[in-house]
Coordinates of C-alpha atoms in Angstrom, one line a residue:
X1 CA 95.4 -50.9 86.1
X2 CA 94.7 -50.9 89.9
X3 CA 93.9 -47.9 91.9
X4 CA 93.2 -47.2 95.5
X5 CA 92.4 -43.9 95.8
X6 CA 90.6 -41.0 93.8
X7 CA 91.7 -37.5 93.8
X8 CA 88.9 -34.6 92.3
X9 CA 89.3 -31.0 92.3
X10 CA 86.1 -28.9 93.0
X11 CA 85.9 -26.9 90.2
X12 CA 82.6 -24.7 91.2
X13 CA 81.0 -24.7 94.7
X14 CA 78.3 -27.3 94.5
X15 CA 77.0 -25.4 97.3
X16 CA 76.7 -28.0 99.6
X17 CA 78.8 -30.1 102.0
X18 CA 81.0 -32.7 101.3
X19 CA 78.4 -35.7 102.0
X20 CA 76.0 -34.4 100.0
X21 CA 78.0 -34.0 97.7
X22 CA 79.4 -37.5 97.4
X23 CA 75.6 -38.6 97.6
X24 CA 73.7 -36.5 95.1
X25 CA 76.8 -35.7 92.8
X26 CA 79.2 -38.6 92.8
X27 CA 76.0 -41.0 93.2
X28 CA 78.0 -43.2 96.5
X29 CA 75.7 -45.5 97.4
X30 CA 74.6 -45.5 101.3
X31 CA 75.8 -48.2 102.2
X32 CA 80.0 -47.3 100.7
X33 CA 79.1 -43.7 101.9
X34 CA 78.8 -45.0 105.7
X35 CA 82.4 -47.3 104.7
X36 CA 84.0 -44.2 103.6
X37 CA 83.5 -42.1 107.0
X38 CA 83.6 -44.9 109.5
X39 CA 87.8 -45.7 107.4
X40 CA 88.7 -42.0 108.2
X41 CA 90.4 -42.3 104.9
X42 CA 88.5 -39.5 102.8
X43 CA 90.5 -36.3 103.0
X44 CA 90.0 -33.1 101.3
X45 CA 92.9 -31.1 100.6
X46 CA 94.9 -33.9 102.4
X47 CA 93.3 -33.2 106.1
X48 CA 90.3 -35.2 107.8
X49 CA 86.8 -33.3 106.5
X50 CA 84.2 -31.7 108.6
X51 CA 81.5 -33.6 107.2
X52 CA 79.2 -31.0 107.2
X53 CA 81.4 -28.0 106.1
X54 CA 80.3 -26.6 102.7
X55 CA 82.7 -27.1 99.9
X56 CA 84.8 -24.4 98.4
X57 CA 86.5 -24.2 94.8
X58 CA 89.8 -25.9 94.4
X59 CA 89.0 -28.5 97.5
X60 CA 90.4 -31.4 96.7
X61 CA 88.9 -34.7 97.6
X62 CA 90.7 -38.2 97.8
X63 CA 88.1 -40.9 98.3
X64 CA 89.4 -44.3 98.9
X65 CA 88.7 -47.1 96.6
X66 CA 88.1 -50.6 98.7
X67 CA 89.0 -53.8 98.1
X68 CA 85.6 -56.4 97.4
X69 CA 85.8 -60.1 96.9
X70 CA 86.0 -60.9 93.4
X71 CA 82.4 -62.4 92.4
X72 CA 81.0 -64.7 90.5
X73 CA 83.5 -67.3 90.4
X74 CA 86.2 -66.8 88.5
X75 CA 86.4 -69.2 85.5
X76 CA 89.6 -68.5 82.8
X77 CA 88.3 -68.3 79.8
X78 CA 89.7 -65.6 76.8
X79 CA 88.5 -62.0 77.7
X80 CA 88.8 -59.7 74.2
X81 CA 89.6 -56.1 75.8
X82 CA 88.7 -53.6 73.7
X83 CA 89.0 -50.6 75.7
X84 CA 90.2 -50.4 79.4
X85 CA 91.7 -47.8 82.6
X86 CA 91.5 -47.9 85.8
X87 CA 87.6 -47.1 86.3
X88 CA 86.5 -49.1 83.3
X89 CA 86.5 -52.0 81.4
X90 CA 84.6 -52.7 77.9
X91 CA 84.9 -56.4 76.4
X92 CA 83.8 -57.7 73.1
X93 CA 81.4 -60.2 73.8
X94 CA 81.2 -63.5 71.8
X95 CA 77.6 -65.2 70.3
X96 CA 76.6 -68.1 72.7
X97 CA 77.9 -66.4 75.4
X98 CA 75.6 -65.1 78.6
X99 CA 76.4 -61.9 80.0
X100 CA 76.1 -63.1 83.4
X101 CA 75.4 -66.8 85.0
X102 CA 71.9 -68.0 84.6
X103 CA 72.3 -70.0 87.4
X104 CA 74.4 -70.6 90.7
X105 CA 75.8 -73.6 88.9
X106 CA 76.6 -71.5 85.6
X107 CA 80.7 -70.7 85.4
X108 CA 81.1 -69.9 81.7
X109 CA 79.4 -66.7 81.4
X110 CA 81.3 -63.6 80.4
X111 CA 81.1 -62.5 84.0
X112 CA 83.2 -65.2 85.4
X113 CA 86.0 -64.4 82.4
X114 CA 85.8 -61.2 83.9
X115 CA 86.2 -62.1 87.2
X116 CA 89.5 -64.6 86.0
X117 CA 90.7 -61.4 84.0
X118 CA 90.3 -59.2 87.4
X119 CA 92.1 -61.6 89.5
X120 CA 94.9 -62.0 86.9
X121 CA 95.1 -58.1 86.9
X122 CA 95.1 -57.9 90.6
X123 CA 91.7 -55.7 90.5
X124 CA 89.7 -56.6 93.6
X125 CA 86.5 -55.8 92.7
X126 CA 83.3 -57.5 92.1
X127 CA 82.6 -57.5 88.6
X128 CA 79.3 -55.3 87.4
X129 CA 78.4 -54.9 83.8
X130 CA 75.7 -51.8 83.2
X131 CA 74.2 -53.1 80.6
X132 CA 73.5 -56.6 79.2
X133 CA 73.6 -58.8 75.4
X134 CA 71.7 -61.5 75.0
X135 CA 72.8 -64.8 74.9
X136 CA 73.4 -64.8 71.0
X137 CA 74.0 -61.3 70.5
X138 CA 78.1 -60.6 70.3
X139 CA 80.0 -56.7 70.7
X140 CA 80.9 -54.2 73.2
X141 CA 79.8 -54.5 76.9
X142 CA 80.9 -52.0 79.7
X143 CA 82.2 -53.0 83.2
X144 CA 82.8 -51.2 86.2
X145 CA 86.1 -51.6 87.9
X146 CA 84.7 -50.2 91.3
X147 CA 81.6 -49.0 93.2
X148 CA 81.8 -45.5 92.5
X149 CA 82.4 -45.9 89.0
X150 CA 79.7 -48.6 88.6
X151 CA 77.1 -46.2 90.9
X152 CA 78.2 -43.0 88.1
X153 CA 77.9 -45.8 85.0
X154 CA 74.6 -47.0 85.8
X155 CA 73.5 -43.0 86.0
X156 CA 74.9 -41.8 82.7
X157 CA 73.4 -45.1 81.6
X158 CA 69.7 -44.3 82.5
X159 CA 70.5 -40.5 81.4
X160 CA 71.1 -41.7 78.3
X161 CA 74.6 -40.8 77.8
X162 CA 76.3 -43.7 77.2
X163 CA 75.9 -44.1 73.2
X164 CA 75.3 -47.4 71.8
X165 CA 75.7 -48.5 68.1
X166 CA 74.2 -51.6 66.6
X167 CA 74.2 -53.6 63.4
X168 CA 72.0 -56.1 62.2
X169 CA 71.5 -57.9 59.2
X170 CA 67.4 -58.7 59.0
X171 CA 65.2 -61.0 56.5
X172 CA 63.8 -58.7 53.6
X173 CA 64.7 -55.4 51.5
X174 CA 63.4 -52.3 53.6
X175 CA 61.8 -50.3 51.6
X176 CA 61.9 -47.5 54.5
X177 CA 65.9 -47.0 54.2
X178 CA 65.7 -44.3 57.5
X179 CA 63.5 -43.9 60.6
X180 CA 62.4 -44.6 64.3
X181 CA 60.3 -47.1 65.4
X182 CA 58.2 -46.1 68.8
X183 CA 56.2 -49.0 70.2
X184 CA 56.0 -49.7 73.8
X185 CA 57.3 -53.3 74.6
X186 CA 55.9 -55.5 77.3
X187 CA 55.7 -59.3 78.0
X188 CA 54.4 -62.0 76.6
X189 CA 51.9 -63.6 78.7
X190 CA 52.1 -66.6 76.6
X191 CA 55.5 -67.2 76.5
X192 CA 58.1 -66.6 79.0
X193 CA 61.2 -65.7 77.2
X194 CA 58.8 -63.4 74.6
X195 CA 58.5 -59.9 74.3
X196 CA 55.8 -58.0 72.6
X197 CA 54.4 -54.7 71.2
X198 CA 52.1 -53.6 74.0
X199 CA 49.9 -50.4 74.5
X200 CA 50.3 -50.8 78.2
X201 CA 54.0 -51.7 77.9
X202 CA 57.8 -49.6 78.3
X203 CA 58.1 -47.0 76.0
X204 CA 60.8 -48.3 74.0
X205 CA 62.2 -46.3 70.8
X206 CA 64.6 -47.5 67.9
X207 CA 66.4 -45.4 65.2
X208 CA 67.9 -47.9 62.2
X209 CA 69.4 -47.0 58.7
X210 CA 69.7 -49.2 56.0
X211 CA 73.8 -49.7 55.4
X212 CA 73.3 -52.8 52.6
X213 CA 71.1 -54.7 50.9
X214 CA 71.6 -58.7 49.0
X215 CA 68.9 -58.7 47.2
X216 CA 69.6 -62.0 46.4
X217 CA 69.7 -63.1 49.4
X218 CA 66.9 -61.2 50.8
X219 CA 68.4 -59.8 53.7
X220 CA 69.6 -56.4 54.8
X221 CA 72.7 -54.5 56.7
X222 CA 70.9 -52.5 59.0
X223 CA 72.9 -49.7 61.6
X224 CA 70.5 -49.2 64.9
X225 CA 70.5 -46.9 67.7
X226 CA 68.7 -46.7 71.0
X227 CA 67.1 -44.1 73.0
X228 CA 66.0 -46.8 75.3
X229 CA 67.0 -50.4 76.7
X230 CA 64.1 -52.6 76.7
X231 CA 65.0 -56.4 76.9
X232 CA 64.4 -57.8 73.2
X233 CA 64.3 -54.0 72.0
X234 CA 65.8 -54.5 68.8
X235 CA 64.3 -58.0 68.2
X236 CA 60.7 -57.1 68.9
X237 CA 61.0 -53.5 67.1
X238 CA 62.6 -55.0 63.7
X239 CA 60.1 -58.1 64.1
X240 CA 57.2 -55.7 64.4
X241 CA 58.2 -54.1 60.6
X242 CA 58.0 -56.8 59.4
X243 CA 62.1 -57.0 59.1
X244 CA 62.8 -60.1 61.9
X245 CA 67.0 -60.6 62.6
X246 CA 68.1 -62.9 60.4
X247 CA 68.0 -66.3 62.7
X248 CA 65.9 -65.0 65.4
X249 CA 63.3 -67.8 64.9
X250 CA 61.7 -66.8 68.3
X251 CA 60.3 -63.2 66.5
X252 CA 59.6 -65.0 63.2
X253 CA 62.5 -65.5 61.1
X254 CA 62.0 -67.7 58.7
X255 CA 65.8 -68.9 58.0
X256 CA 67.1 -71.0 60.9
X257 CA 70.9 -70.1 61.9
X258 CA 73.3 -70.9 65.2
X259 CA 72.3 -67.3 66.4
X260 CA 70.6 -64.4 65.9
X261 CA 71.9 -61.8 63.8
X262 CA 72.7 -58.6 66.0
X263 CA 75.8 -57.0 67.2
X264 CA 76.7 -54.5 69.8
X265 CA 79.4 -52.9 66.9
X266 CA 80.2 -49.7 69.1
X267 CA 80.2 -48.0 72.6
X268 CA 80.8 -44.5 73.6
X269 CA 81.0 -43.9 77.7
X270 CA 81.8 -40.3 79.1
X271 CA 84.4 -41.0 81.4
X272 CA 83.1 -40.9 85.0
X273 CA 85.5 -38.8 86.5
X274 CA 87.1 -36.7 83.7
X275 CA 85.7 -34.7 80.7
X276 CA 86.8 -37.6 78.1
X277 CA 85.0 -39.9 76.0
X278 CA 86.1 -43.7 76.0
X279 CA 85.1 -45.0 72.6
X280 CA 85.3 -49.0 71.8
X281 CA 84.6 -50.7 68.4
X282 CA 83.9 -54.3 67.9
X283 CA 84.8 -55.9 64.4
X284 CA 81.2 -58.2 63.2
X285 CA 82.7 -61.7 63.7
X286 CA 82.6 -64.2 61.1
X287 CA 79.4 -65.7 61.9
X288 CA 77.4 -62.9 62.1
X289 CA 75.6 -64.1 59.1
X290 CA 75.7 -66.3 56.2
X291 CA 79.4 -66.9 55.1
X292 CA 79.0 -65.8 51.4
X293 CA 78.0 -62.3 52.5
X294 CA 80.5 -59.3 52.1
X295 CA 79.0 -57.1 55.1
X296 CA 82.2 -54.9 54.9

C-alpha cells in the first residue's frame, strides 16, 4: 500500500490560510512544511496555492508524500500484520523482542523487521512507532507509514485518543475486582532500569478489572487501561497493590518466568485523515503465562 500524494477536502473554513493550516491543523512539521513549498508540488484544487490566501469550503488540497531512506537497518525477520493502509501500520509484537535497537549495533529489533517489511512493500519511509513495549511485553504496536501521518499519530497519541487495551495475569487474588490506580511514577535513583511511586513524579493513572481468577494457582486475569503512558506504568501501578505481573521479578514477583506477564491485547487509532476507526486485536501467545492455565 504505497501512496504519493494526499488529497483533503476543506469541509469548514478553518479561517486561516493554507500554511497555517497545514501547521496548526495537519501538525507538518517545519522542517517537511519548508520541503512541501520549496517542491511546488502542493496544489489546492489542482492549481499552485497563494500561500497566504485564506481557505474556503470545498478547497481541495493534494500534499505530496516524499520518499525517506528506509531506517534502521533493515533486517528480515517475520512481521505479524494485524492491521494496515496506506498511512498506518499496527504489528503484533513478540516477548523478547525490543521495540527499537538499543544500540547502533542492535539489528533484531522489531523496528528493523519493519524496515525489511517496508522495503519488501516498496514503502519508502523511515519507520516510526508512536508508542513503545517493553522488551518482554508482546501485542499491538502502531507505525507511521509517513511524516504527516506520524506528526498527526503522535498528536492523537498525547490527546489521548488512541485507545489502548491491556491484559495481565498478576501474582495473588484481588480482592478489589474494579478500579483506578493514581500514583505519580518517577525514577529510581537507585536503580537505573527501576521505576517508582513518587510524589514528585508523572502523574500516571491505571484502570484494571479483574477478568479471572486460579485460585490455585494464585494468580489473576487482569484487563487494564491507560489514561497515561508512563514507562513501567502498568508494572509499577500493579507492583504498588500489592498485585506484581506474574514474572516481573524486577517489581517483586516472587515466581521467576522467561518474561513478564503483560500484553498489549488491543489498539484502537482514529484514522488520521478520515472519520474511521482502525481497530487491531492481538491473540495472548502461548507463553503468556504458565502452560496449564486456560486464560480463554
Amino acid at each position: 500500500m504505497v501512496i504519493q500524494t494526499i488529497s483533503l477536502v476543506i469541509q469548514d473554513p478553518p479561517d486561516m490560510n493554507l500554511q497555517d493550516f497545514l501547521k496548526a491543523d495537519m501538525l507538518v512539521p517545519k522542517k517537511l512544511l519548508h520541503e512541501m513549498r520549496m517542491s511546488k508540488k502542493v496544489t489546492v484544487n489542482d492549481d499552485h496555492p497563494l500561500w497566504t490566501k485564506p481557505l474556503q469550503s470545498g478547497d481541495r488540497i493534494t500534499l505530496p508524500i516524499f520518499p525517506e531512506r528506509v531506517e534502521p537497518q533493515a533486517t528480515a525477520m517475520p512481521v505479524d500484520v494485524l492491521a494496515e493502509d496506506e498511512h498506518l501500520l499496527i504489528v503484533n509484537k513478540k516477548a523478547g523482542v525490543d521495540t527499537h535497537p538499543s544500540s547502533e549495533t542492535d539489528h533484531l529489533s522489531l523496528s528493523n523487521g519493519v524496515a525489511y517489511y517496508f522495503q519488501q512493500t516498496n514503502i519508502q519511509a523511515k519507520v516510526r512507532h508512536t508508542h513503545r513495549l517493553d522488551k518482554d511485553t508482546s501485542g499491538c504496536i502502531l507505525f507511521a507509514k509517513h511524516a504527516m501521518s506520524g506528526a498527526i499519530l503522535d498528536k492523537l497519541l498525547a490527546e489521548r485518543k488512541i485507545k489502548r487495551t491491556y491484559l495481565a495475569l498478576v501474582e495473588g487474588i484481588m480482592k478489589t475486582k474494579q478500579g483506578t490506580i493514581e500514583k505519580s511514577i518517577g525514577k529510581d535513583r537507585h536503580h537505573a532500569q527501576r521505576r517508582r511511586i513518587s510524589p514528585s513524579g508523572q502523574r500516571a493513572v491505571t484502570h484494571f478489572k479483574v477478568i479471572k481468577e486460579f485460585s490455585s494457582e494464585n494468580l489473576t486475569l487482569v484487563e487494564l487501561h491507560l489514561d497515561t503512558g508512563r514507562t513501567h506504568q502498568i508494572r509499577v501501578h500493579l507492583s504498588s497493590i500489592g498485585h506484581p505481573l506474574f514474572g516481573d521479578t524486577l517489581y517483586g514477583a516472587k515466581n521467576k518466568y522467561h518474561r513478564h506477564s503483560l500484553h498489549a491485547w488491543k489498539l484502537a487509532v482514529p484514522h488520521p485523515f478520515n472519520d474511521s476507526t482502525i481497530t487491531a486485536e492481538a491473540p495472548l501467545p502461548k507463553d503468556f503465562g504458565p502452560a496449564k492455565l486456560s486464560l480463554t
